[in-house]
mmCIF file of C-alpha atoms in Angstrom:
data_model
loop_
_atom_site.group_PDB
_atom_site.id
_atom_site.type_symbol
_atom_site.label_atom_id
_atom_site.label_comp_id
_atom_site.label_asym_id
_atom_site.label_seq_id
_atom_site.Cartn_x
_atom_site.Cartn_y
_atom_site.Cartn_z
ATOM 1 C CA UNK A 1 44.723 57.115 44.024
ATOM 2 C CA UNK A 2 44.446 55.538 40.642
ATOM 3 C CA UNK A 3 45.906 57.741 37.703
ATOM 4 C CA UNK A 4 45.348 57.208 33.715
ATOM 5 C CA UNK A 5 48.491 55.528 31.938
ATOM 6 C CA UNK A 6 50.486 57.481 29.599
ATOM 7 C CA UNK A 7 48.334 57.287 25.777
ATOM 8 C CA UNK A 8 51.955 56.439 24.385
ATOM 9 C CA UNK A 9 51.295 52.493 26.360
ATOM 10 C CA UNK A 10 48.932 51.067 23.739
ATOM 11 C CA UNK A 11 47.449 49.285 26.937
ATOM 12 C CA UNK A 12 46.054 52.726 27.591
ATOM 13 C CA UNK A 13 43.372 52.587 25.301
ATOM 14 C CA UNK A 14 40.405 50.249 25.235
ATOM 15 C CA UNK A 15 39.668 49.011 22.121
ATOM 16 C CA UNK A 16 35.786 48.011 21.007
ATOM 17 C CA UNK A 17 34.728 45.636 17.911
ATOM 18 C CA UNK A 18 32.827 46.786 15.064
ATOM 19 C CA UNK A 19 29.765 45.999 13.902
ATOM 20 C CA UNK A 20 30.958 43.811 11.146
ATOM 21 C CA UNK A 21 33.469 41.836 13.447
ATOM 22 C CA UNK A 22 30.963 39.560 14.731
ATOM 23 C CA UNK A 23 30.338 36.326 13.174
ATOM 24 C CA UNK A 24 26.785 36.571 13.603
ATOM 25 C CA UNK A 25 25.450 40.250 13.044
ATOM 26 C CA UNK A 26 22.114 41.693 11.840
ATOM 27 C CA UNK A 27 24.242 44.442 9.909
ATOM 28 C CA UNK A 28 21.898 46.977 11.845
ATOM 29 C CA UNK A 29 24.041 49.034 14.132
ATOM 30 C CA UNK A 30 24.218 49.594 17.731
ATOM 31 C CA UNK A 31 21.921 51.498 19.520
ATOM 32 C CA UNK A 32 23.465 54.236 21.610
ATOM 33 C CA UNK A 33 23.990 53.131 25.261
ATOM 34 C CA UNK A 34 20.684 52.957 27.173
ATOM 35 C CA UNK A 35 22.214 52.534 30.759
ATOM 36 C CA UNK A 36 25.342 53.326 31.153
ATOM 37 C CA UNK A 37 27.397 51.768 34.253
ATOM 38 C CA UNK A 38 28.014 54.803 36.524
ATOM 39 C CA UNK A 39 31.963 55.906 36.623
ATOM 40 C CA UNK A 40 32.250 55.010 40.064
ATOM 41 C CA UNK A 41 30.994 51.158 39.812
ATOM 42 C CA UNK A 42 33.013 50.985 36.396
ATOM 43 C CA UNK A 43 36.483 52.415 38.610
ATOM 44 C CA UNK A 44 35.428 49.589 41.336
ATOM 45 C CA UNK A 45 35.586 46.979 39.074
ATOM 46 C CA UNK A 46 37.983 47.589 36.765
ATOM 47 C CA UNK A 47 41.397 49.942 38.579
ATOM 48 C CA UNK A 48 42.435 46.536 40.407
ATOM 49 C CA UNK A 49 42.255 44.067 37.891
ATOM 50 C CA UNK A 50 43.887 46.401 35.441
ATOM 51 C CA UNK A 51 46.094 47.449 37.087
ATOM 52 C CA UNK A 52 47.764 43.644 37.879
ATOM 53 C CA UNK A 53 47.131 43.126 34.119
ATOM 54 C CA UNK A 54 49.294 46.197 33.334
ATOM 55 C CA UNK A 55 52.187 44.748 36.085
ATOM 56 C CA UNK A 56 51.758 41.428 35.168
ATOM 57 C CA UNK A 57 52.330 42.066 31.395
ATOM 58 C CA UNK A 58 55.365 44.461 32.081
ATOM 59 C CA UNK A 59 57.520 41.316 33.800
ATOM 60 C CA UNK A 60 55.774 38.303 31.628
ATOM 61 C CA UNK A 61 55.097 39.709 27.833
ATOM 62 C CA UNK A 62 56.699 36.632 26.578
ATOM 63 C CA UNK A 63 55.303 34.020 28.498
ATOM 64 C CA UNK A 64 51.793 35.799 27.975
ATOM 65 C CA UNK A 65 52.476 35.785 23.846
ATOM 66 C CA UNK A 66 53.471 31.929 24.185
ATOM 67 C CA UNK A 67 50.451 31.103 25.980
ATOM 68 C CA UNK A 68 48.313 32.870 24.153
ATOM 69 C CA UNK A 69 49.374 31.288 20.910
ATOM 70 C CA UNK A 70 49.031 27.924 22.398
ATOM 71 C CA UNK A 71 45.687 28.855 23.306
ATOM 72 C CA UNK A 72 44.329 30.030 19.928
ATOM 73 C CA UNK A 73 45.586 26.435 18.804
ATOM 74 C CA UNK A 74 43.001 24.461 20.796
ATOM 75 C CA UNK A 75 39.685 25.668 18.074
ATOM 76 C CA UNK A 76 41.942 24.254 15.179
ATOM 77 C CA UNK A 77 41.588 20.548 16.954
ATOM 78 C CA UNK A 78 38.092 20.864 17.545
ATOM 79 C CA UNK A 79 36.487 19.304 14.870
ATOM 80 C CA UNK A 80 32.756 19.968 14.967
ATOM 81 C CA UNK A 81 30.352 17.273 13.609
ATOM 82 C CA UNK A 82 26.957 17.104 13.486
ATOM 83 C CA UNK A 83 27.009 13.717 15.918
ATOM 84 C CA UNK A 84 30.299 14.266 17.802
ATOM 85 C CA UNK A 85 31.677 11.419 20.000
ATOM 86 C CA UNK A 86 32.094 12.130 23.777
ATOM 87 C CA UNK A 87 35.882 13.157 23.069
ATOM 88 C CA UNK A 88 34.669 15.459 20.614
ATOM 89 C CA UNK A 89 31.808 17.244 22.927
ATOM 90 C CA UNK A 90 34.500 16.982 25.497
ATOM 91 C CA UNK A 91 36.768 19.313 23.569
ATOM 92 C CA UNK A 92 33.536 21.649 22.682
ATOM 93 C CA UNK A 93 32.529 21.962 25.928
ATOM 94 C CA UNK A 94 36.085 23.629 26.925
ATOM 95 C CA UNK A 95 37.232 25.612 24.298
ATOM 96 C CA UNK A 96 37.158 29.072 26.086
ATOM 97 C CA UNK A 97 38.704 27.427 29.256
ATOM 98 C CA UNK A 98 42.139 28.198 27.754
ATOM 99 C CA UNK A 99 41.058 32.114 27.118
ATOM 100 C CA UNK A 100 39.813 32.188 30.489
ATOM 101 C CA UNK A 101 42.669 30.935 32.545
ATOM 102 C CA UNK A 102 45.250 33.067 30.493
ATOM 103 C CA UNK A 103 42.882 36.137 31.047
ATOM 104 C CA UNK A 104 41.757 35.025 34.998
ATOM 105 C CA UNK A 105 45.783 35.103 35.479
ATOM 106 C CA UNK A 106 46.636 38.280 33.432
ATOM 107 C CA UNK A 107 44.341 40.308 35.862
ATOM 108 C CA UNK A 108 44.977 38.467 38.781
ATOM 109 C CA UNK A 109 41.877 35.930 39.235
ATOM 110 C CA UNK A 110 44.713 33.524 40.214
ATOM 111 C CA UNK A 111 42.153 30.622 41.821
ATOM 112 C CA UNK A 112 39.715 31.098 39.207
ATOM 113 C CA UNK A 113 42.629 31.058 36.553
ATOM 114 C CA UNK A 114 43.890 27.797 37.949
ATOM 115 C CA UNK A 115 40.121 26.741 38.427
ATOM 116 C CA UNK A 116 39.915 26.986 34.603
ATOM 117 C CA UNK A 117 42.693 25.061 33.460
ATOM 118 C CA UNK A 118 41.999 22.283 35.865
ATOM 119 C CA UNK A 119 39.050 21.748 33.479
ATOM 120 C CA UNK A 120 41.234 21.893 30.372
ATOM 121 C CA UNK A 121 43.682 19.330 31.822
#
């Protein structure tokens, strides 16, 4: 049976954006939810892979912080141009692979993790 973390884990707590966090916002807020996902569904598809993302970053915080850094590196060599070369849309076209695979692996999507940074190679 699944049990809620301690609040005193900062991993406890989901955290949401705000309105103004967005790059592209209307400045008009959110509506209130229109259809929520029932509590049962949102259990089913979240306990497991939170759970491996809580155990996983227990036993691998630094590697996690290293590759996350080296991630957040690969938007400062795109360089976007109005008539990129194929290198160029090449490097577009993957710059969330290196989120994905570090998340995919963090909550235990390990062939989709490894799927994702096949493309990035």
């Amino acid at each position: 049976m699944s049990k809620h973390m301690p609040l005193e884990d900062f991993r406890a707590v989901r955290t949401v954006l705000e309105e103004d966090d967005y790059a592209l916002s209307s400045g008009t807020p959110e509506p209130p939810p229109s259809d929520l996902i029932p509590e049962e569904t949102w259990l089913h598809l979240t306990v497991l892979p939170d759970e491996v993302a809580v155990r996983t970053s227990n036993r691998h915080g630094t590697l996690l912080d290293i590759l996350n850094q080296l991630a957040g590196t690969w938007p400062e060599c795109v360089e976007i141009s109005e008539n990129p070369d194929p290198v160029g849309l090449a490097m577009i076209e993957v710059i969330n692979e290196p989120d994905a695979s570090l998340y995919n692996m963090l909550v235990g999507f390990y062939r989709q993790a490894i799927d994702s940074q096949g493309r990035f190679n």
